Structure formats: structure tokens, C-alpha cells
XYZ file of C-alpha atoms in Angstrom:
280
model
C 22.882 19.336 44.066
C 24.713 19.805 40.781
C 25.699 16.101 40.808
C 22.048 15.122 41.369
C 20.992 17.322 38.468
C 23.586 15.686 36.236
C 22.409 12.228 37.277
C 18.840 13.198 36.369
C 20.055 14.503 33.036
C 21.607 11.128 32.203
C 18.861 9.021 33.784
C 17.062 6.870 31.156
C 13.667 7.267 32.827
C 14.152 11.010 32.847
C 14.903 10.850 29.103
C 11.718 8.881 28.460
C 9.767 11.498 30.383
C 11.331 14.174 28.185
C 10.167 12.327 25.075
C 6.623 12.072 26.414
C 6.609 15.740 27.355
C 7.888 16.679 23.904
C 5.209 14.563 22.210
C 2.527 16.327 24.219
C 3.766 19.792 23.268
C 1.017 21.826 21.620
C 1.442 23.047 18.056
C -0.388 25.795 16.137
C -3.575 24.846 14.350
C -3.510 23.935 10.679
C -5.459 27.059 9.718
C -2.959 29.338 11.473
C -0.018 27.522 9.903
C -1.502 27.726 6.395
C -2.278 31.425 6.858
C 1.333 32.105 7.780
C 2.653 30.022 4.902
C 0.476 31.719 2.300
C 1.592 35.045 3.718
C 5.131 34.128 2.668
C 3.881 32.897 -0.712
C 2.026 36.158 -1.493
C 5.071 37.900 -3.079
C 5.348 34.958 -5.509
C 1.731 35.056 -6.687
C 2.609 36.434 -10.145
C 5.115 33.657 -10.733
C 2.670 31.045 -9.460
C -0.138 32.307 -11.706
C 2.092 31.962 -14.779
C 3.197 28.510 -13.590
C -0.429 27.411 -13.201
C -1.228 28.675 -16.709
C 1.735 26.709 -18.095
C 0.530 23.657 -16.197
C -2.910 24.018 -17.779
C -1.321 24.026 -21.230
C 0.698 20.900 -20.408
C -2.413 19.186 -19.031
C -4.400 19.992 -22.177
C -1.568 18.518 -24.216
C -1.705 15.277 -22.217
C -5.474 15.089 -22.558
C -5.325 15.729 -26.326
C -2.842 12.916 -26.945
C -5.469 10.111 -27.009
C -7.550 12.120 -29.483
C -4.568 12.468 -31.798
C -3.868 8.749 -31.632
C -7.541 8.059 -32.402
C -7.382 10.416 -35.410
C -4.292 8.644 -36.737
C -5.885 5.224 -36.363
C -9.102 6.378 -38.034
C -7.122 7.793 -40.941
C -5.133 4.591 -41.350
C -8.327 2.515 -41.200
C -9.894 4.717 -43.901
C -7.025 4.126 -46.307
C -4.384 6.500 -44.983
C -4.801 9.732 -46.960
C -1.324 11.323 -47.196
C -2.533 14.902 -46.738
C -4.575 14.136 -43.625
C -1.783 12.008 -42.178
C 0.783 14.783 -42.748
C -1.409 17.446 -41.130
C -2.111 15.209 -38.150
C 1.565 14.438 -37.575
C 2.537 18.103 -37.947
C -0.170 19.105 -35.496
C 1.053 16.459 -33.078
C 4.609 17.804 -33.221
C 3.440 21.363 -32.595
C 1.206 20.230 -29.742
C 3.992 18.218 -28.100
C 6.420 21.131 -28.442
C 3.959 23.517 -26.770
C 3.249 20.942 -24.041
C 6.964 20.409 -23.411
C 7.523 24.154 -23.158
C 4.620 24.427 -20.737
C 6.081 21.658 -18.577
C 9.486 23.396 -18.489
C 7.957 26.763 -17.553
C 5.809 25.143 -14.869
C 8.721 23.227 -13.327
C 11.097 26.184 -13.458
C 8.678 28.692 -11.931
C 7.417 26.412 -9.156
C 10.957 25.395 -8.144
C 12.253 28.973 -8.129
C 9.193 30.112 -6.173
C 9.799 27.366 -3.621
C 13.439 28.444 -3.251
C 12.416 32.082 -2.874
C 9.926 31.249 -0.123
C 12.527 29.090 1.659
C 15.120 31.874 1.522
C 12.601 34.363 2.909
C 11.711 32.008 5.755
C 15.365 31.382 6.632
C 16.197 35.090 6.631
C 13.316 35.860 8.966
C 14.175 32.928 11.235
C 17.845 33.899 11.519
C 16.875 37.525 12.148
C 14.527 36.399 14.937
C 17.189 34.131 16.446
C 19.765 36.918 16.489
C 17.341 39.042 18.527
C 16.841 36.425 21.243
C 18.382 36.695 24.679
C 21.287 34.474 25.629
C 19.046 32.578 28.057
C 16.923 31.432 25.114
C 19.812 29.350 23.756
C 20.289 27.761 27.176
C 16.714 26.450 27.023
C 16.492 25.445 23.337
C 18.820 22.894 21.742
C 20.961 24.303 18.964
C 20.511 21.033 17.061
C 16.733 21.568 17.014
C 17.176 25.092 15.687
C 19.511 23.899 12.929
C 17.067 21.138 11.997
C 14.284 23.681 11.655
C 16.503 26.039 9.692
C 17.599 23.310 7.272
C 14.816 20.734 6.970
C 11.592 22.230 8.318
C 11.948 25.418 6.275
C 12.349 23.388 3.075
C 9.314 21.263 3.915
C 7.223 24.353 4.701
C 8.199 26.102 1.466
C 7.442 22.955 -0.514
C 4.058 22.627 1.183
C 3.128 26.144 0.119
C 4.304 25.853 -3.506
C 4.869 22.317 -4.793
C 1.787 20.960 -3.027
C -0.217 23.771 -4.643
C 1.165 22.622 -7.991
C 0.121 19.036 -7.309
C -3.381 20.045 -6.281
C -3.834 22.204 -9.371
C -2.494 19.445 -11.633
C -4.859 16.883 -10.140
C -7.778 19.287 -10.546
C -6.823 19.878 -14.180
C -6.630 16.161 -14.871
C -9.923 15.449 -13.118
C -11.860 18.230 -14.863
C -10.308 17.644 -18.273
C -10.742 13.870 -18.058
C -14.382 14.292 -17.003
C -15.072 16.600 -19.961
C -13.536 14.154 -22.444
C -15.407 11.250 -20.879
C -18.615 13.255 -21.044
C -18.123 13.845 -24.759
C -17.516 10.129 -25.335
C -20.273 8.681 -23.123
C -22.545 10.855 -20.940
C -24.088 7.799 -19.244
C -20.720 6.344 -18.252
C -19.669 9.783 -17.017
C -22.745 10.010 -14.780
C -22.005 6.601 -13.251
C -18.372 7.502 -12.660
C -19.167 10.867 -11.079
C -21.770 9.282 -8.792
C -19.124 7.305 -6.916
C -16.485 10.078 -6.851
C -17.740 11.756 -3.634
C -17.712 8.478 -1.708
C -14.245 7.551 -2.920
C -12.957 11.073 -2.390
C -14.200 11.385 1.182
C -12.963 7.911 2.086
C -9.548 8.476 0.525
C -9.183 11.912 2.125
C -10.100 10.642 5.581
C -7.746 7.684 5.406
C -5.020 9.845 3.914
C -5.270 12.249 6.854
C -5.005 9.301 9.234
C -1.920 7.986 7.423
C -0.263 11.418 7.459
C -1.012 11.781 11.169
C 0.747 8.496 11.887
C 3.704 9.481 9.723
C 3.958 12.873 11.417
C 3.878 11.263 14.857
C 6.668 8.902 13.819
C 8.831 11.758 12.520
C 8.299 13.726 15.720
C 9.364 10.744 17.810
C 12.474 10.247 15.642
C 13.355 13.930 15.972
C 12.965 13.791 19.747
C 15.189 10.733 20.003
C 17.826 12.372 17.795
C 17.767 15.502 19.957
C 18.081 13.417 23.099
C 21.031 11.501 21.671
C 22.708 14.720 20.575
C 22.354 16.055 24.102
C 23.898 12.909 25.576
C 26.815 12.915 23.143
C 27.517 16.585 23.794
C 27.676 15.712 27.525
C 29.669 12.525 27.033
C 32.110 13.460 29.801
C 29.252 13.619 32.308
C 27.830 10.345 31.023
C 31.183 8.606 31.479
C 31.696 10.232 34.861
C 28.668 8.326 36.167
C 29.385 5.199 34.071
C 26.111 5.558 32.144
C 27.402 4.532 28.709
C 25.733 1.137 28.574
C 22.434 2.259 30.196
C 22.181 5.160 27.736
C 22.831 2.881 24.761
C 20.274 0.387 26.075
C 17.697 3.141 26.604
C 18.216 4.466 23.079
C 17.827 0.943 21.675
C 14.623 0.510 23.704
C 13.200 3.775 22.381
C 14.071 2.748 18.827
C 12.363 -0.615 19.248
C 9.320 1.163 20.691
C 8.842 2.961 17.347
C 8.539 -0.331 15.422
C 4.750 -0.622 15.973
C 4.341 2.988 14.809
C 6.361 2.228 11.661
C 4.231 -0.825 10.894
C 0.997 1.118 11.500
C 2.110 3.999 9.248
C 3.283 1.614 6.511
C 0.035 -0.363 6.702
C -2.054 2.819 6.519
C -0.151 4.163 3.520
C -0.285 0.779 1.789
C -4.021 0.494 2.391
C -4.556 3.982 0.998
C -2.530 3.362 -2.160
C -4.060 -0.074 -2.664
C -7.569 1.305 -2.242
C -6.919 4.086 -4.750
C -5.470 1.599 -7.233
C -8.498 -0.701 -6.779
C -10.975 2.174 -7.158
C -9.116 3.718 -10.115
């Protein structure tokens, strides 16, 4: 019976069934995941508020740059009054210094907040693992646990902090750019804003589709890596039944089976970026 179980463990078809079963495993909903993540971010809210304020200052600096260039050109076209030129250049230096300081504060606070969230997640995960029964480690691969402790925790912390920074920066740029455009040409602003909802909904929908494909590809790669780790850790059993070549062939087949997923994900991401570039 034990020999039959070992043969099933090294059987390629059994490995493919494991991959399919792993792909069908249910995961928590996005709302539940976000609620848990923001629960870990809550202790960093003071740091994040200051970082967002610094980002607003840096965004205002970037938006004011074209106005400063326009003022310099207007002054030069009018004859280049030395006093006006000197005040404009001095104001530009002060503005750039404040913007650079805001960028440093924003980067420093967001990165340290991300590290703090990651450390808190790892501490809680290790504490939970140390409380598990011994039978738990017989059912769960240690390689999977280490991958979650190293990679998944970093991705989760980044999603709760750095992605928040990106969203806030994009909102700042969109609102500030719309205000400046409104001051320059209200009619052109109205035309531009009329097509924003259509472009936004289309880009968001296609972006979600592209991320879903990318996530599916990463899950498949993780499952194949876990399967290969299991086979290599049981290499004596594999060689006992002379399954070296079948296992290598099965792994190659599973790798080749991901090629269509790679092409689909690459095509989706390329279409999204190309569409945004065309619309922008």
C-alpha cells in the first residue's frame, strides 16, 4: 500500500490533478482581503496622512512648473525686465526646493510605512504558525509557507501602502490638471471631461481582466514550483521507481501549457497600455 501511495505521488497525471485542484481552491473575497489589509495599515495612518500632504505639495510643484516657464517666456518676449526675471527665477528655486523636500518626505514615509506593515504581518504569521499542530506541517508544504512569508507579505504590504500612494498621486494630477485646463480653456475642459468616464470605465474593466490573467499565471507558476520542490525533496523515491525522465517531461509539458496564458496576459497588458497611450 505504501508503495502504491508513493507511485501515485510521483505519477505525472496525479501531479496534473494536483495543479487543477490547487487552481480551483477558493480564496477570500476582495472586500474581505482589503478590510484585513487596512486593519494592518491603521496604526500607520498618521504617517500616511503626512505622506499624502507631502505628495500634494510635490504635485502642486509639478503643476506650477508650466506656469513658471510661461511667465519666463512672457517676460523675455516683453523685453526681459531684470527685476521680474530675478524674482521669477528665485521663486522657481524656492518652489523646486519645497517640491523636492515634499517628494523626499513622501517617499520616506510611504516606504517606512510599507516596511512596518510587512513586519507586523510577518510577526503575526510566524506567531500563528508556531501555534499550529504538528499535523498541520504534514499537510502544508514548508516551501509554500516560506513563499508567503517572504514574497506574499511584501506584496500585501505594498498593496496597502504604495498602491494607496499611486492612487492619491493620480487623483492629485487629474484634479490639478483639470483645474489648470479649466482656467486656460473652459470649453476644451468640458470636451475632455465628457470622454473621461467612457475611457475610465473601459480602462478599468480591461485592466481588471489583464490583472486576472496575470494572477492566474502567477498561481500556476507557484503551483508548478511547489510540485517540483516536492519531487526534488523526494528524489530518492522518484529514482526508486525510475521516474526521473517522466517527471522532467511532465514538468516541461506543464511549462509549455502556460505559454498561451503568457501570450494572453502580455496581449492584454499591451492592449491596455496602447489604448491609454492612444487616448492620452
